[in-house]
Amino acid sequence: MKKILLVGSGAREVAIARKIKTSRHSSVLFCVSPTINPHISSLCQEYFCVSLSNNKEIVGIAKKFGVDFVVVGPENPLENGLVDDIEKEGIPCVAPKKTVARIETSKSFARKVLDGCYKEKNPKRKEFKSVDKVQSFLKELHENYVIKHDGLMGGKGVKISGEHLRSTEDALDFCKEIINNKGSFLIEEKLIGEEFSLMSFCDGVSCVHMPAVQDHKRAFEGDVGPNTGGMGTYSFENHSLPFLFKEEVLDAQKTNELVLKELKTITGEEFRGVLYGGFMATKDGVRVIEYNARFGDPEAMNVLALLKTDFIDVCEHIINRSLNLLSVEFEKAATVCKYVVPVGYPDSPEKNFKISCKNADDQRLFFASVKEEGGEVFATGSRTAAYIGKETTIEGAEKVAEEGVRGVSGKLFHRKDIGTKNLIQKRMDNMKKVRS
Ligand code: AMP
Ligand code: GLY
């Protein structure tokens, strides 16, 4: 009997919990998170309402129950050194230590790692701590720039010229806002093309790549509005995406492999867990937008729905540095995952309102930012619930996902366009235009 502790309680962690509980290995699952997600609590032996920054208490729980390993879902505990503190007690984690998690937690570090192993994947960029010389760099980039707060901002610390920043004045205001929050920032060349996510299981020395997925960061249909944690994702049965060449997927895989090696070289620490490359296919080839040190959310729902290999086996091979001995397989099916989010999300979301679901036990439904009180489920302000369709065709998967999210009601909205024929065609047309 395996004893496993899961850290976190969003939809991504529901996906992880379900994979653990449907493994061929029987297991006892524990969860730590400040709020109770009913889709996880129903699978757990014990659920501890603990702040995810309380390393001491989480380590105490892992020790008390003698867990075999810990799976960490979200990024903040990685930055807080939770993995370092747990592993000090001899308990392995499927997640990286703080030093190597900097590939996500520091955007400037991620760029430096790439400079060391695959420099051409980086866009032009400069780091700033003040507004001095910002204007001249914006000119150098021909006013095509992206300004990034250098830290963990939940995908919301990035503003783009021509979209969120309409003038140099807007740009300088955003820089000053970051400085006033005691932050530093990067200004990067704005990459033009189509984004995709390529995640790899990593055991420190080798990688197993997952199918490519496309997320939709913008809040509203037609890709407008503020950046969010991700409104929905899709993947194709061939594990590539219709706007990508095979060589581009291979190049993204190679980038993850080189980053894994470079992390060891420059930090002396091995990266174990999920390495998530956020890429842009451009006219000049694949470029890196960002790196994450964990499963993407919603990408986790897509790839875990397809993972045929036993998830506990994958975790154990990550821990034992033996991924090369495991044949990891993904189903050849298409997936579409859509999120419903509170009205006003992400800037001023409605909070603490009741939601109802047509079928709360449906395994394709994943509660996210919710809490259960008195047998009722309340949305707490961030993304509320995700629904995944997995079918032989993308059309079929989209239909299932769309019907599924519509079954969740409350003061919510979702993007109807994700995974639709129209939007995917738009992506392909855009890529064709970019390449021409
Ligand atoms: P990040 O937090 O780095 O993932 O950035 C959030 C979003 O901003 C990305 O998903 C992209 O849509 C966009 N973005 C970030 N960096 C760039 C870039 N250099 N060029 C174009 N878009 C970018
Ligand atoms: N889906 C984007 C992320 O997980 O960061």
mmCIF file of N, CA, C and O in Angstrom, residues 217-253:
data_model
loop_
_atom_site.group_PDB
_atom_site.id
_atom_site.type_symbol
_atom_site.label_atom_id
_atom_site.label_comp_id
_atom_site.label_asym_id
_atom_site.label_seq_id
_atom_site.Cartn_x
_atom_site.Cartn_y
_atom_site.Cartn_z
ATOM 1 N N LYS A 217 -4.586 31.942 -23.019
ATOM 2 C CA LYS A 217 -4.299 32.772 -21.832
ATOM 3 C C LYS A 217 -5.286 33.919 -21.662
ATOM 4 O O LYS A 217 -5.524 34.391 -20.554
ATOM 5 N N ARG A 218 -5.828 34.405 -22.780
ATOM 6 C CA ARG A 218 -6.677 35.596 -22.699
ATOM 7 C C ARG A 218 -8.049 35.261 -22.154
ATOM 8 O O ARG A 218 -8.601 34.196 -22.428
ATOM 9 N N ALA A 219 -8.603 36.217 -21.419
ATOM 10 C CA ALA A 219 -9.859 35.960 -20.707
ATOM 11 C C ALA A 219 -11.062 35.770 -21.642
ATOM 12 O O ALA A 219 -11.964 34.995 -21.328
ATOM 13 N N PHE A 220 -11.049 36.465 -22.770
ATOM 14 C CA PHE A 220 -12.288 36.497 -23.561
ATOM 15 C C PHE A 220 -12.153 35.885 -24.943
ATOM 16 O O PHE A 220 -11.046 35.774 -25.479
ATOM 17 N N GLU A 221 -13.324 35.567 -25.507
ATOM 18 C CA GLU A 221 -13.360 34.969 -26.841
ATOM 19 C C GLU A 221 -12.671 35.863 -27.857
ATOM 20 O O GLU A 221 -12.726 37.093 -27.741
ATOM 21 N N GLY A 222 -12.000 35.233 -28.830
ATOM 22 C CA GLY A 222 -11.273 36.004 -29.842
ATOM 23 C C GLY A 222 -9.913 36.430 -29.325
ATOM 24 O O GLY A 222 -9.278 37.299 -29.927
ATOM 25 N N ASP A 223 -9.455 35.859 -28.201
ATOM 26 C CA ASP A 223 -8.138 36.175 -27.631
ATOM 27 C C ASP A 223 -7.973 37.635 -27.282
ATOM 28 O O ASP A 223 -6.967 38.258 -27.624
ATOM 29 N N VAL A 224 -8.964 38.189 -26.624
ATOM 30 C CA VAL A 224 -8.815 39.552 -26.128
ATOM 31 C C VAL A 224 -8.978 39.547 -24.606
ATOM 32 O O VAL A 224 -9.397 38.552 -24.015
ATOM 33 N N GLY A 225 -8.618 40.709 -24.016
ATOM 34 C CA GLY A 225 -8.767 40.835 -22.566
ATOM 35 C C GLY A 225 -7.491 40.504 -21.843
ATOM 36 O O GLY A 225 -6.468 40.199 -22.455
ATOM 37 N N PRO A 226 -7.546 40.593 -20.518
ATOM 38 C CA PRO A 226 -6.331 40.384 -19.714
ATOM 39 C C PRO A 226 -5.836 38.943 -19.772
ATOM 40 O O PRO A 226 -6.605 38.031 -20.098
ATOM 41 N N ASN A 227 -4.560 38.760 -19.444
ATOM 42 C CA ASN A 227 -4.020 37.404 -19.324
ATOM 43 C C ASN A 227 -4.562 36.743 -18.069
ATOM 44 O O ASN A 227 -4.766 37.388 -17.045
ATOM 45 N N THR A 228 -4.784 35.445 -18.175
ATOM 46 C CA THR A 228 -5.325 34.678 -17.043
ATOM 47 C C THR A 228 -4.381 33.502 -16.772
ATOM 48 O O THR A 228 -3.392 33.331 -17.474
ATOM 49 N N GLY A 229 -4.743 32.668 -15.825
ATOM 50 C CA GLY A 229 -3.993 31.431 -15.592
ATOM 51 C C GLY A 229 -4.148 30.450 -16.752
ATOM 52 O O GLY A 229 -3.381 29.500 -16.872
ATOM 53 N N GLY A 230 -5.127 30.671 -17.618
ATOM 54 C CA GLY A 230 -5.401 29.749 -18.737
ATOM 55 C C GLY A 230 -6.885 29.404 -18.750
ATOM 56 O O GLY A 230 -7.410 28.899 -17.771
ATOM 57 N N MET A 231 -7.562 29.708 -19.869
ATOM 58 C CA MET A 231 -9.021 29.524 -19.939
ATOM 59 C C MET A 231 -9.411 28.183 -20.542
ATOM 60 O O MET A 231 -10.571 27.779 -20.455
ATOM 61 N N GLY A 232 -8.445 27.513 -21.183
ATOM 62 C CA GLY A 232 -8.785 26.229 -21.777
ATOM 63 C C GLY A 232 -7.684 25.779 -22.717
ATOM 64 O O GLY A 232 -6.858 26.591 -23.149
ATOM 65 N N THR A 233 -7.691 24.493 -23.024
ATOM 66 C CA THR A 233 -6.586 23.880 -23.758
ATOM 67 C C THR A 233 -7.107 22.810 -24.708
ATOM 68 O O THR A 233 -8.190 22.252 -24.483
ATOM 69 N N TYR A 234 -6.307 22.492 -25.718
ATOM 70 C CA TYR A 234 -6.653 21.338 -26.554
ATOM 71 C C TYR A 234 -5.387 20.642 -27.015
ATOM 72 O O TYR A 234 -4.293 21.228 -27.006
ATOM 73 N N SER A 235 -5.559 19.381 -27.392
ATOM 74 C CA SER A 235 -4.438 18.619 -27.946
ATOM 75 C C SER A 235 -4.988 17.709 -29.037
ATOM 76 O O SER A 235 -6.173 17.366 -29.025
ATOM 77 N N PHE A 236 -4.124 17.325 -29.972
ATOM 78 C CA PHE A 236 -4.553 16.517 -31.111
ATOM 79 C C PHE A 236 -4.113 15.060 -30.967
ATOM 80 O O PHE A 236 -3.161 14.761 -30.243
ATOM 81 N N GLU A 237 -4.798 14.197 -31.728
ATOM 82 C CA GLU A 237 -4.545 12.764 -31.616
ATOM 83 C C GLU A 237 -3.123 12.385 -32.030
ATOM 84 O O GLU A 237 -2.595 11.373 -31.581
ATOM 85 N N ASN A 238 -2.465 13.225 -32.865
ATOM 86 C CA ASN A 238 -1.088 12.895 -33.270
ATOM 87 C C ASN A 238 -0.055 13.472 -32.305
ATOM 88 O O ASN A 238 1.145 13.430 -32.561
ATOM 89 N N HIS A 239 -0.520 14.075 -31.206
ATOM 90 C CA HIS A 239 0.339 14.618 -30.147
ATOM 91 C C HIS A 239 1.108 15.858 -30.593
ATOM 92 O O HIS A 239 1.997 16.327 -29.883
ATOM 93 N N SER A 240 0.777 16.355 -31.800
ATOM 94 C CA SER A 240 1.322 17.635 -32.247
ATOM 95 C C SER A 240 0.128 18.593 -32.347
ATOM 96 O O SER A 240 -0.959 18.285 -31.846
ATOM 97 N N LEU A 241 0.316 19.742 -32.972
ATOM 98 C CA LEU A 241 -0.790 20.690 -33.146
ATOM 99 C C LEU A 241 -0.843 21.061 -34.621
ATOM 100 O O LEU A 241 0.196 21.035 -35.300
ATOM 101 N N PRO A 242 -2.037 21.387 -35.133
ATOM 102 C CA PRO A 242 -2.181 21.509 -36.586
ATOM 103 C C PRO A 242 -1.381 22.647 -37.211
ATOM 104 O O PRO A 242 -1.211 22.664 -38.419
ATOM 105 N N PHE A 243 -0.878 23.583 -36.399
ATOM 106 C CA PHE A 243 -0.091 24.688 -36.968
ATOM 107 C C PHE A 243 1.408 24.447 -36.822
ATOM 108 O O PHE A 243 2.216 25.316 -37.135
ATOM 109 N N LEU A 244 1.786 23.263 -36.327
ATOM 110 C CA LEU A 244 3.214 22.988 -36.089
ATOM 111 C C LEU A 244 3.759 21.965 -37.073
ATOM 112 O O LEU A 244 3.056 21.019 -37.444
ATOM 113 N N PHE A 245 5.024 22.153 -37.461
ATOM 114 C CA PHE A 245 5.737 21.104 -38.194
ATOM 115 C C PHE A 245 6.313 20.137 -37.166
ATOM 116 O O PHE A 245 6.617 20.530 -36.035
ATOM 117 N N LYS A 246 6.524 18.914 -37.638
ATOM 118 C CA LYS A 246 7.077 17.882 -36.752
ATOM 119 C C LYS A 246 8.412 18.339 -36.149
ATOM 120 O O LYS A 246 8.688 18.138 -34.962
ATOM 121 N N GLU A 247 9.236 19.001 -36.993
ATOM 122 C CA GLU A 247 10.575 19.431 -36.516
ATOM 123 C C GLU A 247 10.444 20.443 -35.385
ATOM 124 O O GLU A 247 11.349 20.555 -34.545
ATOM 125 N N GLU A 248 9.341 21.196 -35.389
ATOM 126 C CA GLU A 248 9.174 22.204 -34.332
ATOM 127 C C GLU A 248 8.873 21.536 -32.991
ATOM 128 O O GLU A 248 9.364 21.968 -31.943
ATOM 129 N N VAL A 249 8.080 20.461 -33.046
ATOM 130 C CA VAL A 249 7.820 19.716 -31.801
ATOM 131 C C VAL A 249 9.128 19.087 -31.312
ATOM 132 O O VAL A 249 9.461 19.150 -30.118
ATOM 133 N N LEU A 250 9.894 18.534 -32.253
ATOM 134 C CA LEU A 250 11.172 17.910 -31.883
ATOM 135 C C LEU A 250 12.137 18.952 -31.301
ATOM 136 O O LEU A 250 12.874 18.670 -30.352
ATOM 137 N N ASP A 251 12.087 20.161 -31.846
ATOM 138 C CA ASP A 251 12.967 21.219 -31.357
ATOM 139 C C ASP A 251 12.575 21.632 -29.927
ATOM 140 O O ASP A 251 13.443 21.876 -29.076
ATOM 141 N N ALA A 252 11.267 21.707 -29.671
ATOM 142 C CA ALA A 252 10.796 22.033 -28.319
ATOM 143 C C ALA A 252 11.232 20.929 -27.345
ATOM 144 O O ALA A 252 11.696 21.213 -26.224
ATOM 145 N N GLN A 253 11.141 19.671 -27.787
ATOM 146 C CA GLN A 253 11.571 18.552 -26.932
ATOM 147 C C GLN A 253 13.065 18.657 -26.634
ATOM 148 O O GLN A 253 13.506 18.491 -25.488
#
